[in-house]
Coordinates of N, CA and C in Angstrom, one line a residue:
M13 N 99.4 125.4 126.5 CA 99.9 124.1 126.5 C 100.7 124.3 126.3
K14 N 102.2 123.4 126.8 CA 103.5 123.6 126.3 C 104.2 121.9 126.2
I15 N 104.8 122.3 124.8 CA 105.1 121.0 124.2 C 106.7 121.0 124.1
L16 N 107.4 120.3 124.6 CA 108.8 119.7 124.3 C 109.2 119.2 123.3
I17 N 110.4 119.7 122.6 CA 110.9 119.2 121.6 C 112.1 119.2 121.6
V18 N 112.7 117.6 121.3 CA 113.9 117.3 121.9 C 114.4 116.5 120.2
D19 N 115.8 117.2 119.7 CA 116.7 116.5 118.4 C 117.6 117.0 118.8
D20 N 118.8 116.6 118.3 CA 120.2 117.2 118.2 C 120.3 118.0 117.2
D21 N 119.2 117.5 116.2 CA 118.9 118.2 114.4 C 118.3 119.9 114.9
K22 N 118.8 120.8 114.7 CA 118.4 122.3 115.1 C 117.7 122.6 114.2
D23 N 117.7 122.0 112.9 CA 116.8 122.6 112.1 C 115.5 121.7 112.4
I24 N 115.3 120.4 112.5 CA 114.1 119.9 112.9 C 113.2 120.7 114.1
V25 N 114.3 120.8 115.2 CA 113.8 121.5 116.1 C 112.9 123.1 115.9
E26 N 113.5 123.6 115.0 CA 113.1 124.3 114.5 C 111.7 124.8 113.6
L27 N 112.0 123.6 112.7 CA 110.6 123.3 111.9 C 109.9 123.1 112.5
L28 N 109.7 121.9 113.5 CA 108.8 121.7 114.4 C 108.1 122.7 115.3
S29 N 109.0 123.5 115.9 CA 108.6 124.9 116.4 C 107.7 125.5 116.0
I30 N 108.0 125.7 114.7 CA 106.9 126.4 113.9 C 105.6 126.3 113.8
Y31 N 105.5 124.9 113.4 CA 104.2 124.1 113.5 C 103.1 124.1 114.8
V32 N 104.1 123.9 115.7 CA 103.6 123.3 117.2 C 103.2 125.0 117.6
E33 N 103.9 126.0 117.2 CA 103.2 127.4 117.8 C 102.3 128.0 116.7
N34 N 102.1 127.6 115.9 CA 101.0 127.5 114.5 C 99.6 127.4 115.1
E35 N 99.8 126.3 116.0 CA 98.7 125.5 116.4 C 98.4 126.2 118.0
G36 N 99.1 127.3 118.3 CA 98.8 127.5 119.5 C 99.5 127.0 121.0
Y37 N 100.4 126.5 120.7 CA 100.9 125.5 121.5 C 102.4 126.7 122.2
E38 N 102.9 126.5 123.2 CA 104.2 127.2 124.0 C 105.0 125.9 123.5
V39 N 106.3 126.6 123.3 CA 107.5 125.3 122.7 C 108.7 125.6 123.8
E40 N 109.4 124.9 124.4 CA 110.5 124.1 125.1 C 111.4 123.1 124.1
K41 N 112.7 123.7 124.2 CA 113.5 123.0 123.2 C 114.7 122.5 123.9
A42 N 115.2 121.1 123.6 CA 116.3 120.9 123.9 C 117.1 119.9 123.0
Y43 N 118.2 119.9 123.1 CA 119.1 119.4 121.9 C 120.0 118.1 122.4
N44 N 119.5 117.2 123.3 CA 120.0 116.1 124.2 C 119.3 115.7 125.1
G45 N 119.7 114.1 125.6 CA 118.6 113.4 126.6 C 118.7 114.7 127.5
K46 N 120.0 114.6 128.0 CA 120.2 115.4 129.7 C 119.5 116.6 129.7
E47 N 119.8 117.0 128.7 CA 118.8 118.6 128.6 C 117.3 118.4 128.8
A48 N 117.0 117.3 128.0 CA 115.7 117.1 127.9 C 114.5 116.7 129.7
L49 N 115.6 116.1 130.0 CA 114.9 115.8 131.5 C 115.3 116.6 132.4
S50 N 116.1 117.4 132.1 CA 116.2 119.0 132.9 C 115.2 119.9 132.7
K51 N 114.8 119.9 131.3 CA 113.6 120.9 130.9 C 112.3 120.5 131.6
L52 N 112.1 119.4 131.5 CA 110.9 118.5 132.2 C 110.9 119.1 133.4
N53 N 112.1 118.6 134.3 CA 112.3 118.9 135.8 C 111.9 120.6 135.9
M54 N 112.0 121.5 135.2 CA 112.0 122.8 135.5 C 110.6 123.3 134.9
N55 N 110.1 122.4 134.2 CA 108.8 123.0 133.4 C 107.6 121.9 133.7
P56 N 107.3 121.7 135.1 CA 106.2 120.6 135.2 C 104.8 120.9 134.2
D57 N 104.9 121.9 133.9 CA 103.5 122.2 132.8 C 103.4 121.3 131.3
I58 N 104.9 120.8 131.0 CA 105.0 120.6 129.6 C 104.0 119.3 129.8
A59 N 103.2 119.3 128.5 CA 102.0 118.3 128.3 C 102.3 117.2 127.7
L60 N 103.4 117.4 126.5 CA 103.8 116.2 125.5 C 105.2 116.7 125.3
M61 N 105.9 115.6 125.3 CA 107.4 115.5 124.3 C 107.4 114.6 123.3
I62 N 107.9 115.6 122.0 CA 108.4 115.0 121.1 C 109.9 114.8 121.2
L63 N 110.4 113.2 121.1 CA 111.3 113.2 121.3 C 112.3 112.4 120.2
D64 N 113.7 112.8 119.6 CA 114.4 111.9 119.0 C 115.2 111.0 119.5
V65 N 115.2 109.8 118.6 CA 115.8 108.7 119.7 C 117.5 108.7 119.8
M66 N 117.7 109.3 118.3 CA 119.5 108.6 118.4 C 120.2 110.5 118.8
M67 N 120.4 110.5 120.2 CA 121.1 111.6 120.6 C 122.4 111.7 121.3
P68 N 123.2 112.3 121.2 CA 124.3 112.7 122.0 C 124.1 112.5 123.8
Q69 N 124.7 111.8 124.8 CA 124.9 112.2 125.6 C 124.1 111.0 126.3
M70 N 122.4 111.0 126.0 CA 121.5 110.2 126.3 C 120.5 110.1 125.4
D71 N 120.4 108.8 124.9 CA 119.7 108.8 123.6 C 118.3 108.7 123.9
G72 N 117.1 108.1 123.1 CA 115.8 108.8 123.4 C 115.2 107.9 124.5
M73 N 115.6 106.3 124.1 CA 115.5 105.3 124.8 C 115.7 105.6 126.2
E74 N 116.6 105.7 126.6 CA 117.3 106.1 128.1 C 116.2 107.5 128.4
V75 N 116.0 108.3 127.8 CA 115.2 109.4 128.6 C 113.7 108.9 128.8
I76 N 113.2 108.1 127.8 CA 112.1 107.4 128.0 C 111.7 106.6 129.5
R77 N 113.1 105.8 129.5 CA 113.2 105.0 131.0 C 113.1 105.9 132.1
E78 N 113.7 106.8 131.9 CA 113.9 107.7 133.1 C 112.3 108.6 133.4
V79 N 111.8 109.1 132.4 CA 110.6 109.8 132.4 C 109.5 108.8 132.9
R80 N 109.6 107.7 132.7 CA 108.3 107.0 132.9 C 108.3 106.5 134.6
K81 N 109.7 106.8 134.9 CA 109.8 106.4 136.6 C 109.0 107.4 137.4
E82 N 108.6 108.5 136.6 CA 107.6 109.5 137.5 C 106.6 110.2 136.7
S83 N 106.7 109.7 135.7 CA 105.5 111.0 135.2 C 104.8 109.7 133.8
Q84 N 103.6 110.1 133.2 CA 102.9 109.4 131.9 C 102.8 110.4 131.0
I85 N 103.6 111.6 130.8 CA 103.3 112.2 129.9 C 103.8 111.7 128.5
P86 N 102.3 112.3 127.6 CA 102.7 111.3 126.6 C 103.9 111.7 125.4
V87 N 104.5 110.7 125.0 CA 105.9 110.9 124.4 C 105.3 110.1 122.8
L88 N 105.9 111.5 121.9 CA 105.7 110.9 120.4 C 107.2 110.4 120.1
I89 N 107.9 109.3 119.4 CA 108.9 109.4 119.5 C 109.5 109.7 117.7
L90 N 110.4 110.4 117.7 CA 110.6 110.8 116.1 C 112.1 109.7 115.6
S91 N 112.3 108.9 114.7 CA 113.6 108.1 114.5 C 113.5 107.9 112.9
A92 N 114.8 107.9 112.7 CA 115.6 107.7 111.5 C 115.2 106.4 111.4
K93 N 114.9 105.1 112.1 CA 115.2 103.9 112.2 C 113.8 103.7 112.0
T94 N 113.4 102.4 111.0 CA 112.4 102.6 110.4 C 111.8 100.8 110.4
D95 N 113.1 100.0 111.1 CA 112.9 98.5 111.5 C 111.7 98.6 112.6
D96 N 111.0 97.5 112.4 CA 109.8 97.1 113.1 C 110.1 97.2 114.7
L97 N 111.3 96.3 114.8 CA 111.8 96.0 116.1 C 111.9 97.1 116.9
D98 N 112.6 98.2 116.2 CA 112.9 99.7 117.0 C 111.6 100.2 117.5
K99 N 110.5 100.1 116.6 CA 109.4 100.7 116.9 C 108.8 100.2 117.9
I100 N 108.9 98.6 118.2 CA 108.6 98.0 119.4 C 109.2 98.1 120.3
Q101 N 110.8 98.6 120.5 CA 111.1 98.9 121.6 C 111.0 100.1 122.1
G102 N 110.6 100.9 121.5 CA 110.0 102.5 121.5 C 108.9 102.4 122.8
L103 N 108.0 101.4 121.9 CA 106.6 101.3 122.4 C 106.5 100.5 124.1
V104 N 107.7 99.2 124.0 CA 107.8 98.6 125.2 C 108.4 99.8 126.4
Q105 N 109.6 100.4 125.8 CA 109.9 101.4 126.5 C 108.8 102.4 127.5
G106 N 107.7 102.5 127.0 CA 106.3 103.6 127.5 C 106.6 104.6 126.3
A107 N 106.9 104.9 125.3 CA 106.6 105.6 124.1 C 104.7 105.5 123.8
D108 N 104.7 106.4 123.6 CA 102.8 106.5 123.1 C 102.8 106.2 121.6
D109 N 103.5 106.9 120.7 CA 103.6 106.8 119.4 C 105.0 107.0 118.4
Y110 N 104.8 106.5 117.3 CA 106.6 106.3 116.8 C 106.0 107.2 115.0
V111 N 106.9 108.2 114.9 CA 107.1 108.3 113.6 C 108.4 108.1 113.0
T112 N 108.8 107.9 111.8 CA 109.7 108.0 111.5 C 110.2 108.9 110.4
K113 N 111.5 109.3 110.3 CA 112.1 110.5 109.7 C 112.1 109.6 108.3
P114 N 112.2 110.5 107.3 CA 112.1 111.8 107.0 C 110.5 111.8 107.2
F115 N 109.4 112.8 108.0 CA 108.2 112.9 108.3 C 107.7 114.1 107.9
N116 N 106.3 114.3 107.8 CA 105.5 115.2 107.0 C 105.3 116.1 108.8
P117 N 105.7 117.4 108.8 CA 105.4 117.6 109.7 C 103.5 117.7 110.3
L118 N 102.9 118.2 108.9 CA 101.2 117.8 109.5 C 100.8 116.3 110.3
E119 N 101.3 115.4 110.0 CA 101.6 114.3 110.3 C 101.7 114.0 111.7
V120 N 102.9 114.7 112.3 CA 103.2 115.0 113.3 C 102.4 115.7 114.4
M121 N 101.8 116.8 114.1 CA 100.8 117.4 114.7 C 99.5 116.8 114.4
A122 N 99.2 116.0 113.8 CA 98.0 115.7 113.9 C 98.3 114.4 115.0
R123 N 99.5 113.5 115.1 CA 99.6 112.7 116.2 C 99.8 113.2 117.3
V124 N 100.3 114.5 117.9 CA 100.3 115.2 118.9 C 99.1 115.5 119.2
K125 N 98.2 115.9 118.6 CA 96.5 116.7 119.0 C 96.0 115.1 119.5
S126 N 96.1 114.1 118.7 CA 95.8 112.9 119.0 C 96.3 112.7 120.5
L127 N 97.2 112.5 121.0 CA 97.9 112.0 122.1 C 97.6 113.1 123.3
L128 N 97.1 114.3 122.7 CA 96.7 115.4 124.1 C 95.3 115.1 124.3
R129 N 94.5 114.7 123.4 CA 93.0 114.4 123.6 C 93.2 113.3 124.6
R130 N 94.1 112.4 124.0 CA 93.7 110.9 125.0 C 94.2 111.2 126.0
A131 N 95.5 112.3 126.5 CA 95.7 112.3 127.7 C 94.5 112.9 128.7
E132 N 94.0 113.6 128.0 CA 93.0 115.1 128.7 C 92.0 113.7 129.1
H133 N 91.6 112.6 128.6 CA 90.7 111.8 128.4 C 90.9 111.2 129.7
N134 N 92.2 110.8 129.5 CA 93.0 109.9 130.9 C 92.7 110.4 132.3
V135 N 93.0 112.2 132.2 CA 92.9 113.0 133.6 C 91.2 112.7 134.1
K136 N 90.7 113.3 132.9 CA 89.4 113.2 133.5 C 88.6 112.0 134.6
N137 N 89.1 110.8 133.8 CA 88.7 109.9 134.2 C 89.1 109.4 135.4
N138 N 90.6 109.9 135.8 CA 91.2 109.1 137.0 C 90.9 110.4 137.7
E139 N 90.4 111.5 137.5 CA 89.9 112.3 138.8 C 88.4 112.2 139.1
L140 N 87.8 111.3 138.2 CA 86.4 111.1 138.4 C 86.2 109.5 139.4
D141 N 87.6 108.7 139.5 CA 87.6 107.7 140.3 C 86.3 106.6 139.7
Q142 N 85.9 107.0 138.1 CA 85.0 105.9 137.7 C 85.5 105.7 136.1
I143 N 86.2 104.9 135.6 CA 86.4 104.8 134.3 C 85.5 104.0 133.6
E144 N 84.9 104.6 132.1 CA 83.7 103.9 131.5 C 85.0 103.7 130.0
I145 N 84.9 102.3 129.9 CA 85.8 102.3 129.1 C 84.9 100.9 128.0
G146 N 84.7 100.6 126.8 CA 83.8 99.7 126.2 C 82.6 99.3 127.1
P147 N 82.5 98.1 127.3 CA 81.3 97.7 128.3 C 81.6 97.6 129.5
L148 N 82.4 98.5 130.2 CA 83.0 98.3 131.6 C 82.7 99.4 132.0
I149 N 82.4 99.6 133.7 CA 82.6 100.4 134.4 C 83.4 100.2 135.6
I150 N 84.6 100.9 135.8 CA 85.3 100.5 136.8 C 85.4 101.6 137.9
K151 N 85.2 101.1 138.9 CA 85.6 102.1 140.0 C 86.7 102.0 141.0
K152 N 87.5 102.9 140.8 CA 88.7 102.9 141.5 C 89.0 102.3 142.9
D153 N 88.3 103.2 143.8 CA 88.4 103.3 145.1 C 87.7 101.9 145.6
S154 N 86.8 101.8 144.9 CA 86.0 100.5 145.9 C 86.3 99.1 145.4
H155 N 87.1 99.0 144.1 CA 87.7 98.0 143.2 C 86.5 97.3 142.8
E156 N 85.5 98.0 142.1 CA 84.3 97.4 141.6 C 84.6 97.5 140.1
V157 N 84.1 96.3 139.5 CA 83.8 96.3 138.1 C 82.4 95.7 137.5
K158 N 81.9 96.6 136.6 CA 80.7 96.1 136.5 C 80.5 96.8 134.7
T159 N 79.3 95.4 134.0 CA 79.0 96.0 132.6 C 78.2 97.1 132.7
L160 N 77.9 97.8 131.6 CA 77.1 99.0 131.3 C 75.7 98.3 131.9
E161 N 75.1 97.1 131.8 CA 74.1 96.6 132.2 C 73.8 96.3 133.9
G162 N 74.9 96.6 134.5 CA 74.7 96.4 135.8 C 75.5 95.2 136.4
K163 N 75.6 94.3 136.0 CA 76.6 92.9 136.1 C 77.8 92.8 136.8
E164 N 77.9 92.8 138.1 CA 79.2 92.7 138.5 C 79.8 91.6 138.4
I165 N 81.4 92.1 137.9 CA 82.5 91.3 137.4 C 83.3 90.9 138.6
K166 N 83.5 89.9 139.4 CA 84.1 89.7 140.7 C 85.8 89.3 140.0
L167 N 86.8 90.3 140.5 CA 88.2 90.3 140.4 C 88.6 89.8 141.4
T168 N 90.3 89.4 141.1 CA 91.1 89.4 142.4 C 91.8 90.5 142.3
A169 N 92.8 91.0 143.3 CA 93.1 92.3 143.5 C 94.2 92.8 142.2
L170 N 95.0 91.6 141.8 CA 95.8 91.7 140.7 C 95.0 91.7 139.7
E171 N 93.8 91.0 139.2 CA 93.5 91.2 137.8 C 92.7 92.4 138.1
F172 N 92.4 93.0 139.1 CA 91.8 94.4 138.9 C 92.9 95.5 138.6
G173 N 94.2 95.4 139.1 CA 94.8 96.3 139.3 C 95.5 96.2 137.5
I174 N 95.4 94.9 136.8 CA 95.7 94.7 135.8 C 94.6 95.6 134.9
L175 N 93.6 95.5 135.5 CA 92.5 96.0 134.3 C 92.5 97.6 134.8
H176 N 92.8 98.1 135.5 CA 92.7 99.5 135.9 C 94.0 100.2 135.3
L177 N 94.8 99.5 135.1 CA 96.3 99.7 134.6 C 95.9 100.3 133.1
L178 N 95.5 99.1 132.6 CA 95.2 99.1 131.0 C 94.1 100.4 130.9
A179 N 93.1 100.3 131.7 CA 92.0 101.1 131.3 C 91.7 102.4 131.3
S180 N 93.1 102.7 132.7 CA 93.4 104.4 132.9 C 93.9 104.9 131.8
H181 N 94.7 104.0 130.5 CA 95.3 104.5 129.7 C 95.1 104.1 128.4
P182 N 94.0 104.2 127.9 CA 93.4 103.8 126.6 C 94.4 103.7 125.5
N183 N 94.7 102.9 124.5 CA 95.3 102.8 123.5 C 96.9 102.5 123.9
R184 N 97.2 103.0 125.0 CA 98.8 102.3 125.1 C 99.5 100.8 125.3
V185 N 100.2 100.6 124.9 CA 100.4 99.4 125.0 C 101.5 99.1 126.2
F186 N 101.4 98.1 126.9 CA 102.2 98.0 128.3 C 102.5 96.2 128.2
S187 N 103.8 96.5 128.3 CA 104.6 95.3 128.3 C 104.0 94.3 129.5
A188 N 104.6 92.7 129.1 CA 104.3 92.1 130.7 C 105.4 92.4 131.6
D189 N 106.3 93.1 131.2 CA 107.8 93.3 132.4 C 106.9 95.0 133.3
E190 N 106.1 95.5 132.7 CA 105.7 96.8 133.0 C 104.7 96.6 134.1
I191 N 104.0 95.6 133.5 CA 102.6 95.6 134.1 C 102.9 94.7 135.4
F192 N 104.0 93.8 135.3 CA 104.3 93.2 136.4 C 104.8 93.9 137.8
E193 N 105.7 94.9 137.1 CA 106.4 96.2 137.8 C 105.0 96.9 139.0
R194 N 104.2 97.4 137.7 CA 103.3 98.5 138.4 C 102.3 97.6 139.4
V195 N 101.7 96.8 138.7 CA 100.8 95.8 139.5 C 101.2 95.3 140.8
W196 N 102.2 94.3 140.7 CA 102.8 93.7 141.5 C 103.6 94.5 142.5
Q197 N 104.1 95.6 141.9 CA 105.0 96.4 142.5 C 106.5 95.6 143.3
Q198 N 106.8 95.0 141.9 CA 108.0 94.5 142.4 C 108.7 94.3 141.1
E199 N 110.2 94.2 141.2 CA 110.9 94.2 139.9 C 111.0 93.1 139.3
S200 N 110.5 93.2 137.7 CA 110.1 92.2 137.1 C 111.6 91.1 137.2
V201 N 111.2 89.8 136.8 CA 112.3 88.6 136.6 C 111.9 87.9 135.8
V202 N 111.1 87.1 135.9 CA 110.3 86.1 135.0 C 108.9 86.3 135.0
S203 N 108.4 87.5 134.6 CA 107.0 88.1 134.8 C 105.9 87.8 133.6
A204 N 106.7 87.4 132.2 CA 105.6 87.4 131.0 C 104.7 86.2 131.2
K205 N 105.2 85.1 131.5 CA 104.0 84.3 131.8 C 103.1 84.3 133.0
T206 N 103.5 84.5 133.9 CA 102.6 85.1 135.6 C 101.7 86.3 134.7
V207 N 101.9 87.2 134.4 CA 101.1 88.1 133.5 C 100.0 87.6 132.7
M208 N 100.9 86.9 131.8 CA 100.0 85.9 130.8 C 98.7 85.4 131.2
V209 N 99.0 84.8 132.4 CA 98.2 83.8 133.1 C 96.8 84.6 133.7
H210 N 97.6 85.6 134.1 CA 96.4 86.6 135.1 C 95.8 87.1 133.7
V211 N 96.1 87.8 133.2 CA 95.5 88.3 131.7 C 94.6 87.6 131.4
S212 N 94.8 86.0 131.0 CA 93.9 85.1 130.5 C 92.8 85.2 131.4
H213 N 92.9 85.0 132.8 CA 91.8 84.8 133.9 C 90.6 85.9 133.8
L214 N 91.5 87.0 133.5 CA 90.8 88.5 133.6 C 90.1 88.5 132.0
R215 N 90.4 87.7 130.9 CA 89.9 88.1 130.0 C 88.6 87.1 129.8
D216 N 88.8 85.9 130.5 CA 87.8 85.1 130.6 C 86.5 85.6 131.2
K217 N 86.6 86.3 132.4 CA 85.6 86.6 133.4 C 84.9 88.1 132.6
I218 N 85.6 89.0 131.9 CA 85.0 90.0 131.3 C 84.4 89.6 130.0
E219 N 84.6 88.4 129.2 CA 84.0 87.9 128.4 C 82.7 87.1 128.6
D220 N 83.0 86.4 129.9 CA 81.5 85.6 130.3 C 80.9 86.8 130.5
A221 N 80.6 87.8 131.0 CA 80.0 89.1 131.7 C 79.5 89.7 130.6
T222 N 79.9 89.8 129.2 CA 79.8 90.7 128.2 C 79.4 90.1 127.0
N223 N 79.0 88.7 126.9 CA 78.8 87.8 125.9 C 80.3 87.9 125.0
G224 N 81.1 88.1 125.3 CA 82.5 87.3 124.5 C 83.2 88.7 123.9
E225 N 82.8 90.0 124.5 CA 83.7 91.0 123.9 C 85.1 91.1 124.3
Q226 N 85.7 91.0 123.5 CA 87.1 91.2 123.8 C 88.1 92.6 124.2
V227 N 87.7 93.1 125.9 CA 88.1 94.2 125.6 C 89.6 94.3 125.7
I228 N 90.2 93.5 126.2 CA 92.2 93.6 126.2 C 92.4 92.8 125.1
Q229 N 93.4 93.6 124.2 CA 93.5 93.0 123.2 C 95.7 92.8 123.6
T230 N 95.9 91.7 122.7 CA 97.2 91.6 122.5 C 97.7 92.0 121.6
V231 N 98.9 92.9 122.0 CA 99.9 93.3 120.7 C 100.8 92.7 120.7
W232 N 101.0 91.7 119.6 CA 102.3 90.3 119.7 C 103.3 90.8 119.7
G233 N 104.0 90.5 120.6 CA 105.7 91.0 120.6 C 105.7 91.9 121.2
V234 N 104.7 92.7 122.1 CA 104.5 93.8 122.6 C 104.0 94.1 123.8
G235 N 102.8 93.6 124.1 CA 102.2 93.7 125.3 C 100.3 93.6 125.0
Y236 N 99.9 94.4 125.9 CA 98.3 94.5 126.2 C 97.7 95.8 126.1
K237 N 96.9 95.6 125.7 CA 96.0 97.4 125.6 C 94.8 97.1 125.5
I238 N 94.1 98.2 125.8 CA 92.7 98.4 126.0 C 92.2 100.1 124.8
E239 N 91.4 99.1 123.9 CA 91.5 101.0 123.2 C 90.2 101.6 123.4
S240 N 90.0 102.7 123.5 CA 88.8 103.7 123.9 C 88.1 103.7 122.4
H241 N 87.0 104.0 122.5 CA 86.3 103.6 121.1 C 85.1 105.0 121.1

């Protein structure tokens, strides 16, 4: 399994490379955003990217935006910025986790392993056409949603699209704009309220069928997610 480490500080790249290789992973290295995108294009087997935010030529946020147009590869951000708004921005752009500098390499590796386990779980779910998460069973091809007890939940096409998107990427937060663009397949304009209304209806239907279980969670100021347990 191959991991891409991207940082303009070569000492950080070398330090993380030692820990990554000690865990049995292969390493690819890049020192700016453009080089990172090039490495990803040349190495489709890269399983995860550790990405610095502040870099020359193309910063980490721009890299994430470009990557998310084509790929759901897990992205772990490294940043010297500790403000919550910076963390939120990274998550909204599509990052999966965020570690601030200075960091403990052991913590970075723990998060890397967690993200890789989650990605493997997602792949298995997508291959099976059936996702089981919380109290729900979701069948992609037939657009069916049932509880574990077999009770059917009738959803509109858009409600199903939102549910399937969130369930396919457990623990990942999707902004309202990103949900709108992926489910409606249109460029987001004033989508936040539209998405909020559909999520509210979807929640009501799920809670009615599951005795009030709150499957979809709101991350205030960021978006929505479904946690895997």
